[in-house]
mmCIF file of C-alpha atoms and ligand atoms in Angstrom:
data_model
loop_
_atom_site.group_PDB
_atom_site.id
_atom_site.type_symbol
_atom_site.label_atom_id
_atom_site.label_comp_id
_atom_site.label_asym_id
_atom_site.label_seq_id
_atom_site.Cartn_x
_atom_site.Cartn_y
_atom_site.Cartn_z
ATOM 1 C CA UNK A 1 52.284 92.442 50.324
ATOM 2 C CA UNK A 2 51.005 95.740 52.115
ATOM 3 C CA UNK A 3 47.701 94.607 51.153
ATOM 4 C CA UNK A 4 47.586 91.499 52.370
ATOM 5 C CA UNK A 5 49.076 92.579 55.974
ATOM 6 C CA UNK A 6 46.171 95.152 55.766
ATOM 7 C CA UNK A 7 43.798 92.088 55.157
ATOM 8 C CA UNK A 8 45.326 90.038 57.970
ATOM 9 C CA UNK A 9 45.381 93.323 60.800
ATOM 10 C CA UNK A 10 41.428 93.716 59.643
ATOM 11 C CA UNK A 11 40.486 90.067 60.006
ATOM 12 C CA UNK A 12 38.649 89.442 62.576
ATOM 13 C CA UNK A 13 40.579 86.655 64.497
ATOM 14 C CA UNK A 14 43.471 89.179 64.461
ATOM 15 C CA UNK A 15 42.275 90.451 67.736
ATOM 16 C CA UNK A 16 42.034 87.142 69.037
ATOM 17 C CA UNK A 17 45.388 86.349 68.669
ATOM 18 C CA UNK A 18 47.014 89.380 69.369
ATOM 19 C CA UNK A 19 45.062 88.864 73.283
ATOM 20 C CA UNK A 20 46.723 84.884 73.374
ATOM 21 C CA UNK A 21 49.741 86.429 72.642
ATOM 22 C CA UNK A 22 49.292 89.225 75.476
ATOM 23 C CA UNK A 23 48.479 86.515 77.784
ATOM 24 C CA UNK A 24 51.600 84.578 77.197
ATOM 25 C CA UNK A 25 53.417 86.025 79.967
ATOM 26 C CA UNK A 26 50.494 85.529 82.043
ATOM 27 C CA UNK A 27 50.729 81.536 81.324
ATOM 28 C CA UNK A 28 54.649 81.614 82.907
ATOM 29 C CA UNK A 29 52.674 82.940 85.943
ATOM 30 C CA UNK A 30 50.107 80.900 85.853
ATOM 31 C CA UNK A 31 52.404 77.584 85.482
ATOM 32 C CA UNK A 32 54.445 78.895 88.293
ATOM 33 C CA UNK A 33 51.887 79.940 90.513
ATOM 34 C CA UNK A 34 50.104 76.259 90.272
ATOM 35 C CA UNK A 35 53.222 75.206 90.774
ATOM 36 C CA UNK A 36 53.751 76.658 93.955
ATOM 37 C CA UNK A 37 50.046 75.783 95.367
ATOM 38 C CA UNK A 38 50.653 72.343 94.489
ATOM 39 C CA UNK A 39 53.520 71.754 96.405
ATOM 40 C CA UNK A 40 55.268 70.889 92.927
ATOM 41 C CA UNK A 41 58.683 71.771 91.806
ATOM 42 C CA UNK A 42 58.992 75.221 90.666
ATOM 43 C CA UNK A 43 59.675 75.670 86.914
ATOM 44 C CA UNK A 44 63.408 76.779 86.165
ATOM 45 C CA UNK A 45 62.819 79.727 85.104
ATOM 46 C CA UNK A 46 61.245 81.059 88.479
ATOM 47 C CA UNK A 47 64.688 81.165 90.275
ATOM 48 C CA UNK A 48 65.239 80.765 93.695
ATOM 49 C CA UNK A 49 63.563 83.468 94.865
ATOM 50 C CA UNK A 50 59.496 83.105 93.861
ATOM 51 C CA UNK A 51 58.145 86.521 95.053
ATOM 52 C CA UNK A 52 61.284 88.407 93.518
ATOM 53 C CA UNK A 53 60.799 86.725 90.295
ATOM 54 C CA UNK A 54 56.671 87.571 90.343
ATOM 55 C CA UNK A 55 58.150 91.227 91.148
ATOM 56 C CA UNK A 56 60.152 91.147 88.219
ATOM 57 C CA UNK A 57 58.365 89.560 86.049
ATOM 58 C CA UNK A 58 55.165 91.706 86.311
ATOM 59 C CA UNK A 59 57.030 94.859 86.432
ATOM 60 C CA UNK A 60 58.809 93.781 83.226
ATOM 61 C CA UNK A 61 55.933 92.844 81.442
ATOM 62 C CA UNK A 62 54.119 96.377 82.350
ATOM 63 C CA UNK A 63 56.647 98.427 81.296
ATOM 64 C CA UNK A 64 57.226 96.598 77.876
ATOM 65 C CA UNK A 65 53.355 96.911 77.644
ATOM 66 C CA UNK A 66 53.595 100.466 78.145
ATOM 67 C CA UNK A 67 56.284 101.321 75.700
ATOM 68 C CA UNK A 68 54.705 99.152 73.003
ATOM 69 C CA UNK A 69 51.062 100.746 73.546
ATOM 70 C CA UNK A 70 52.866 104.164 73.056
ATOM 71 C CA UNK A 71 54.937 102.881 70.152
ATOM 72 C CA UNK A 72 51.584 101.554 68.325
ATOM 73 C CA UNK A 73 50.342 105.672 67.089
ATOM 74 C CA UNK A 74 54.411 105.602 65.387
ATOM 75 C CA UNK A 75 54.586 102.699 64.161
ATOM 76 C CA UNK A 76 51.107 103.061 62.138
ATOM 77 C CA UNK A 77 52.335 105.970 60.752
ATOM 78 C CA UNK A 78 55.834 104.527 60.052
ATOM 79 C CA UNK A 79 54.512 101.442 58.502
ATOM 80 C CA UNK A 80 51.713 103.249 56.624
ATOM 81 C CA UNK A 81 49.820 100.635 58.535
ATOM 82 C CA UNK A 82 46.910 102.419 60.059
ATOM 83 C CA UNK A 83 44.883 99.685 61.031
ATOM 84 C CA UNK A 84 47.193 99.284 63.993
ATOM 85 C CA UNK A 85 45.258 101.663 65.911
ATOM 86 C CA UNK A 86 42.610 98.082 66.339
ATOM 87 C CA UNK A 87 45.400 97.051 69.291
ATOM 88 C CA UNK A 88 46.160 99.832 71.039
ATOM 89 C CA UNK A 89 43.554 99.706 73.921
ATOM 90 C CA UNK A 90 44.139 95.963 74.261
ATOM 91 C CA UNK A 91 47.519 96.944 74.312
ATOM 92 C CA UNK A 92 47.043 99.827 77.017
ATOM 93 C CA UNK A 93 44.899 97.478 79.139
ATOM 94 C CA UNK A 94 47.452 94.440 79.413
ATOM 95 C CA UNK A 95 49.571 96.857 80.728
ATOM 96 C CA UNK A 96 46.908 97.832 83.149
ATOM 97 C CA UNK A 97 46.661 93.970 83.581
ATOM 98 C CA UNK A 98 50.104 93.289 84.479
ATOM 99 C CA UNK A 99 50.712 96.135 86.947
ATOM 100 C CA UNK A 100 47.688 94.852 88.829
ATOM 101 C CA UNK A 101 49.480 91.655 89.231
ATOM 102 C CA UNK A 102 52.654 93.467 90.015
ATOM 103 C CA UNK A 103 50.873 95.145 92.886
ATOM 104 C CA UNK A 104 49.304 92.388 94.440
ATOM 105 C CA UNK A 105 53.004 90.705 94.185
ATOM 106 C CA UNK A 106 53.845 93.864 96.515
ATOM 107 C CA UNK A 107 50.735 94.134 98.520
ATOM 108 C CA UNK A 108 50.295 90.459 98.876
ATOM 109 C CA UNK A 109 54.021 88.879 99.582
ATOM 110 C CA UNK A 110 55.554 91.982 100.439
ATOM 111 C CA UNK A 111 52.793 94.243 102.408
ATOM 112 C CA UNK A 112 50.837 90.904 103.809
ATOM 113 C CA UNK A 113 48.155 93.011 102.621
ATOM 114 C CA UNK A 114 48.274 95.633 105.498
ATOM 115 C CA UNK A 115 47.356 99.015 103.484
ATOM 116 C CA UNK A 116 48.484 101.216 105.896
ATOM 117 C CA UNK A 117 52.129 99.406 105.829
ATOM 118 C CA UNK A 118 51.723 100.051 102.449
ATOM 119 C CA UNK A 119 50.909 103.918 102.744
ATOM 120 C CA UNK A 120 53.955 104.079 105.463
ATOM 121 C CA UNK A 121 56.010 102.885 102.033
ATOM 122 C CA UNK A 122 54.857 104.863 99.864
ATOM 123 C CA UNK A 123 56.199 107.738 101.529
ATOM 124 C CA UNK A 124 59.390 106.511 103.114
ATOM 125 C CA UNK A 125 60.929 104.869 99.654
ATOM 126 C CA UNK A 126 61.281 107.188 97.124
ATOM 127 C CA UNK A 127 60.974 104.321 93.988
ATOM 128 C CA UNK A 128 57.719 102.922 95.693
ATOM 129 C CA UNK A 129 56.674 106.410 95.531
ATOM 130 C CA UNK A 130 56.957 106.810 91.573
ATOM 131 C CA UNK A 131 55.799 103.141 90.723
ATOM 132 C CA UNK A 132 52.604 103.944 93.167
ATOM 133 C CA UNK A 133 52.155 106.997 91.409
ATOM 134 C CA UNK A 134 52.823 105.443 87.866
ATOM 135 C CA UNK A 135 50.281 103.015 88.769
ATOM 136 C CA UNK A 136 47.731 105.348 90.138
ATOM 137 C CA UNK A 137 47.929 107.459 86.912
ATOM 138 C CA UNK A 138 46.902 104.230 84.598
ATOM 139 C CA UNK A 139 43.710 103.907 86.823
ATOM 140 C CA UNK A 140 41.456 106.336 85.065
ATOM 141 C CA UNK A 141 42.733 105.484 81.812
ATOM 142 C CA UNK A 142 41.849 102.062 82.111
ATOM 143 C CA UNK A 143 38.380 103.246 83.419
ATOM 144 C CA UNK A 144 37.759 105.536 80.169
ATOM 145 C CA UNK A 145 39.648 103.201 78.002
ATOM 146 C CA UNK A 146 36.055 102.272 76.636
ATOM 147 C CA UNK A 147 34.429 104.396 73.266
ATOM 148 C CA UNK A 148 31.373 104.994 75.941
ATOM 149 C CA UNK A 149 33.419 106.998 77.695
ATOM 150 C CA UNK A 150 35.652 108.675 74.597
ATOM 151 C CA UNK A 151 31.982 109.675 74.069
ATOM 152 C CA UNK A 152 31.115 111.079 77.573
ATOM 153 C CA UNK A 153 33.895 112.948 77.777
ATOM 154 C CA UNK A 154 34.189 114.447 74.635
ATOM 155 C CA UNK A 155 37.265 113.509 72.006
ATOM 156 C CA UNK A 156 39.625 116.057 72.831
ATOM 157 C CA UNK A 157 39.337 115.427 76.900
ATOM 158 C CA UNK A 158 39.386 112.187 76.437
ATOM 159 C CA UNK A 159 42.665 112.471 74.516
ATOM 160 C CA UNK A 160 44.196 115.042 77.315
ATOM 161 C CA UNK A 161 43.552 112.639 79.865
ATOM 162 C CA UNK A 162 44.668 109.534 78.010
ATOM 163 C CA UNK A 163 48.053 111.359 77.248
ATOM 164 C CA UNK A 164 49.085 110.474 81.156
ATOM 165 C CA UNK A 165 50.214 107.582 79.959
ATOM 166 C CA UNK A 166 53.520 109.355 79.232
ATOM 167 C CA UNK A 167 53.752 110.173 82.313
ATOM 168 C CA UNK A 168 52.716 106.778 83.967
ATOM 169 C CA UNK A 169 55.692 105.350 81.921
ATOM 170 C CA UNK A 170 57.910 107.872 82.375
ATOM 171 C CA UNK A 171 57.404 107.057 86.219
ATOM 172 C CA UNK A 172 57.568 103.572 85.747
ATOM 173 C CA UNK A 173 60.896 103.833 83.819
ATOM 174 C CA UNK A 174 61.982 106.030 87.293
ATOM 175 C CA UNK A 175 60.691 103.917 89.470
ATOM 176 C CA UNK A 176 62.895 100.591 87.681
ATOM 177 C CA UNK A 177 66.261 103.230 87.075
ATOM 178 C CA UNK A 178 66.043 103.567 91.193
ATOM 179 C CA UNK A 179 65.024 100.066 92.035
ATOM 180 C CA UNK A 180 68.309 98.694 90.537
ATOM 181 C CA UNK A 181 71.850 98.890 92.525
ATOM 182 C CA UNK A 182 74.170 98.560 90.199
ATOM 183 C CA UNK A 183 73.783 97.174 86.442
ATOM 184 C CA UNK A 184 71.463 100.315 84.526
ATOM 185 C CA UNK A 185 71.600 99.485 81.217
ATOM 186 C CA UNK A 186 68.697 98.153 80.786
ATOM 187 C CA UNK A 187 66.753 100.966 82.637
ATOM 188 C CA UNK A 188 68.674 103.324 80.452
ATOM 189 C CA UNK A 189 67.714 101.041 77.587
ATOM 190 C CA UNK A 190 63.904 101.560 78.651
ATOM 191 C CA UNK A 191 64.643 105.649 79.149
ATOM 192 C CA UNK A 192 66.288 105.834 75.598
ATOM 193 C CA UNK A 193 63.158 104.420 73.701
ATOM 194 C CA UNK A 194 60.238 106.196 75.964
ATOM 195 C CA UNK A 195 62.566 109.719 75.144
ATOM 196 C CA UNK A 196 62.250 108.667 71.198
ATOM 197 C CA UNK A 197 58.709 107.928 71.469
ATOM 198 C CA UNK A 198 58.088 111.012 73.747
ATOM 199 C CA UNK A 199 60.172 113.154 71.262
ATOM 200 C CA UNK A 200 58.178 111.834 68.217
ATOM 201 C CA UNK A 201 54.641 112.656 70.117
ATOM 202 C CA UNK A 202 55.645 116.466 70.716
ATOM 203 C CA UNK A 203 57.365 116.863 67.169
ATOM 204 C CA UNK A 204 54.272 115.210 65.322
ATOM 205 C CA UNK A 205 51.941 117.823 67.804
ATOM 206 C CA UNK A 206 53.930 120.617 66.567
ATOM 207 C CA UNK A 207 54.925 119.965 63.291
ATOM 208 C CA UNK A 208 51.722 119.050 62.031
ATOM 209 C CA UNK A 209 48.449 120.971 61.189
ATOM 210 C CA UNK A 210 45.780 120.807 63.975
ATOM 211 C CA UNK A 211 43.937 116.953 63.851
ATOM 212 C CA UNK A 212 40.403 116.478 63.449
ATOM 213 C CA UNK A 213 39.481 114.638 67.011
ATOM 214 C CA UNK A 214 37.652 112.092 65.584
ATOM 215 C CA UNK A 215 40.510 110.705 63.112
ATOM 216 C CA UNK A 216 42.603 110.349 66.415
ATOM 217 C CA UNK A 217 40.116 108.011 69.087
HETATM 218 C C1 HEM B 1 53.323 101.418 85.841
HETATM 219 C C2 HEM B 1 53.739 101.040 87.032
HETATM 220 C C3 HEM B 1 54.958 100.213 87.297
HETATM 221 C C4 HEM B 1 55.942 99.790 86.461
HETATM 222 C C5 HEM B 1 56.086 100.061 84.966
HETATM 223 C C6 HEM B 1 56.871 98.996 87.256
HETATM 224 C C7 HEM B 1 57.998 98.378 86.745
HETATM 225 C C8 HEM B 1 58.890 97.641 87.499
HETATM 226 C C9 HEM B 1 60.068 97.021 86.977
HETATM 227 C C10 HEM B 1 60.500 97.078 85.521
HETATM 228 C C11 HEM B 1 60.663 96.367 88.001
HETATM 229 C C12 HEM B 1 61.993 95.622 87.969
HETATM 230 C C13 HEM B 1 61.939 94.368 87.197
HETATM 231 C C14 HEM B 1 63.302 93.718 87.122
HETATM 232 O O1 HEM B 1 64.166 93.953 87.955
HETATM 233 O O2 HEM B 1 63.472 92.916 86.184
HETATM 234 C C15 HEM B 1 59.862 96.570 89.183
HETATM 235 C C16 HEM B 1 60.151 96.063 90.422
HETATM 236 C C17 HEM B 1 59.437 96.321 91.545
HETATM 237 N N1 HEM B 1 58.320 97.117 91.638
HETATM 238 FE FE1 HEM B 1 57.385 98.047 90.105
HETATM 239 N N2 HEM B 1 56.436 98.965 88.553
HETATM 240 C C18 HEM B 1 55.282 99.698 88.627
HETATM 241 C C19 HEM B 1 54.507 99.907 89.739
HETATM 242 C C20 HEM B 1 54.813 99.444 90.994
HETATM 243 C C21 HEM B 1 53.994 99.638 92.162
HETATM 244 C C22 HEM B 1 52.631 100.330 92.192
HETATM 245 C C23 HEM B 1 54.655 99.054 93.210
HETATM 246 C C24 HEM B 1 54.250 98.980 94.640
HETATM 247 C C25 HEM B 1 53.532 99.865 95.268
HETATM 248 C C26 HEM B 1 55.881 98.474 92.701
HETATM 249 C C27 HEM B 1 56.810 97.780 93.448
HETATM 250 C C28 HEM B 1 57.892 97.117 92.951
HETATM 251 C C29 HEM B 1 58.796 96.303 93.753
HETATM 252 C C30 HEM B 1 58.695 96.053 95.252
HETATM 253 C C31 HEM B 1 59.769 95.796 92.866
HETATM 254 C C32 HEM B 1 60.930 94.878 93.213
HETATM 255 C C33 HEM B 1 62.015 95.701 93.817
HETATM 256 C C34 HEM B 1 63.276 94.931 94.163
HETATM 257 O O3 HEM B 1 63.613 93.971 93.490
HETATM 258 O O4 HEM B 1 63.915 95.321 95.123
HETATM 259 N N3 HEM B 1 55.940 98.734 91.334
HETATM 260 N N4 HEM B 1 58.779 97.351 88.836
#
């Protein structure tokens, strides 16, 4: 059974799919977003509200993305599935993905593209301030996400940098916990499993003996 899993995560059209499944959240957009070009009736699940729904949507999607790329290094060891580790910079750049399209739903529809606006709201509301800065944190990552770059930097740099992703999604999970008014369970929800993942990351660091860099990137 484990082996054939094994087989399937090594096959080569594994990738493949796991990318049109990625992109399945980017199809709701995409329907919606023709939609709304066309002049056609919005699909149901858009609401009344079109930009709030891109808002929500996007912001969803990046955070999920977030907590499963961090949940991938866990899981392989859980699972005693190592060849997990093939998905985890897709995974990490999908979530780069969708927070570009949840910016633009800000910048575009909410900023009308004025940057300084922008800059002026950055600094006045305190949740634009953490999901700017969880955002700005992903930028390098996504810049070095390739092995050229694991390579130019070294393994162990590359792996010190690459750990702001806690930190990008521990801002992100701030910036959602102050967004909403009133229901924050599902905030709390997203808090609870980035503190399990976070615990696991510094237990496994100091529990076990030092790792050879190249068995981690
Ligand atoms: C890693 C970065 C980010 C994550 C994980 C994130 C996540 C989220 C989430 C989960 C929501 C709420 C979705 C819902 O209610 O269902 C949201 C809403 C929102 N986010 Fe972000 N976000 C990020 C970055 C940003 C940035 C850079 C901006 C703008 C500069 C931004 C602006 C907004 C706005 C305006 C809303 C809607 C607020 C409202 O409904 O009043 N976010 N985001």
């Amino acid at each position: 059974m484990r082996d054939s899993l094994r087989q399937l995560l090594l096959n080569r059209w594994s990738k493949v799919a796991v990318f049109l499944v990625c992109l399945i959240p980017f199809a709701f957009i995409a329907h919606a977003v023709i939609a709304l070009l066309r002049g056609l009736p919005l699909p149901g699940y858009v609401g009344a509200e079109p930009v709030a729904f891109f808002q929500h949507f996007t912001g969803d999607w990046t955070l999920r993305f977030l907590l499963i790329t961090l949940a991938v290094t866990p899981l392989r060891k859980f699972l005693n599935l190592p060849e997990l580790i093939r998905f985890r910079r897709m995974l990490g750049l999908f979530a780069f993905f969708y927070v570009c399209l949840h910016f633009l739903t800000y910048i575009g529809p909410d900023q009308a593209f004025a940057f300084s606006g922008m800059l002026k709201d950055v600094a006045k509301r305190p949740f634009i301030t953490v999901g700017f800065a969880a955002f700005v944190l992903l930028i390098p990552l996504a810049v070095t996400s390739t092995t050229a770059w694991i390579r130019r930097l070294g393994g162990k740099n590359w792996q010190a940098l690459h750990r702001l992703i806690y930190l990008s999604a521990l801002c992100g999970v701030v910036h959602y916990y102050w967004l909403v008014k009133s229901d924050h369970r599902l905030p709390l929800l997203y808090a609870a499993i980035l503190a399990v993942l976070l615990l696991y990351r510094l237990a496994s660091s100091l529990l076990r003996p030092r790792r050879t860099v190249a068995a981690t990137t």
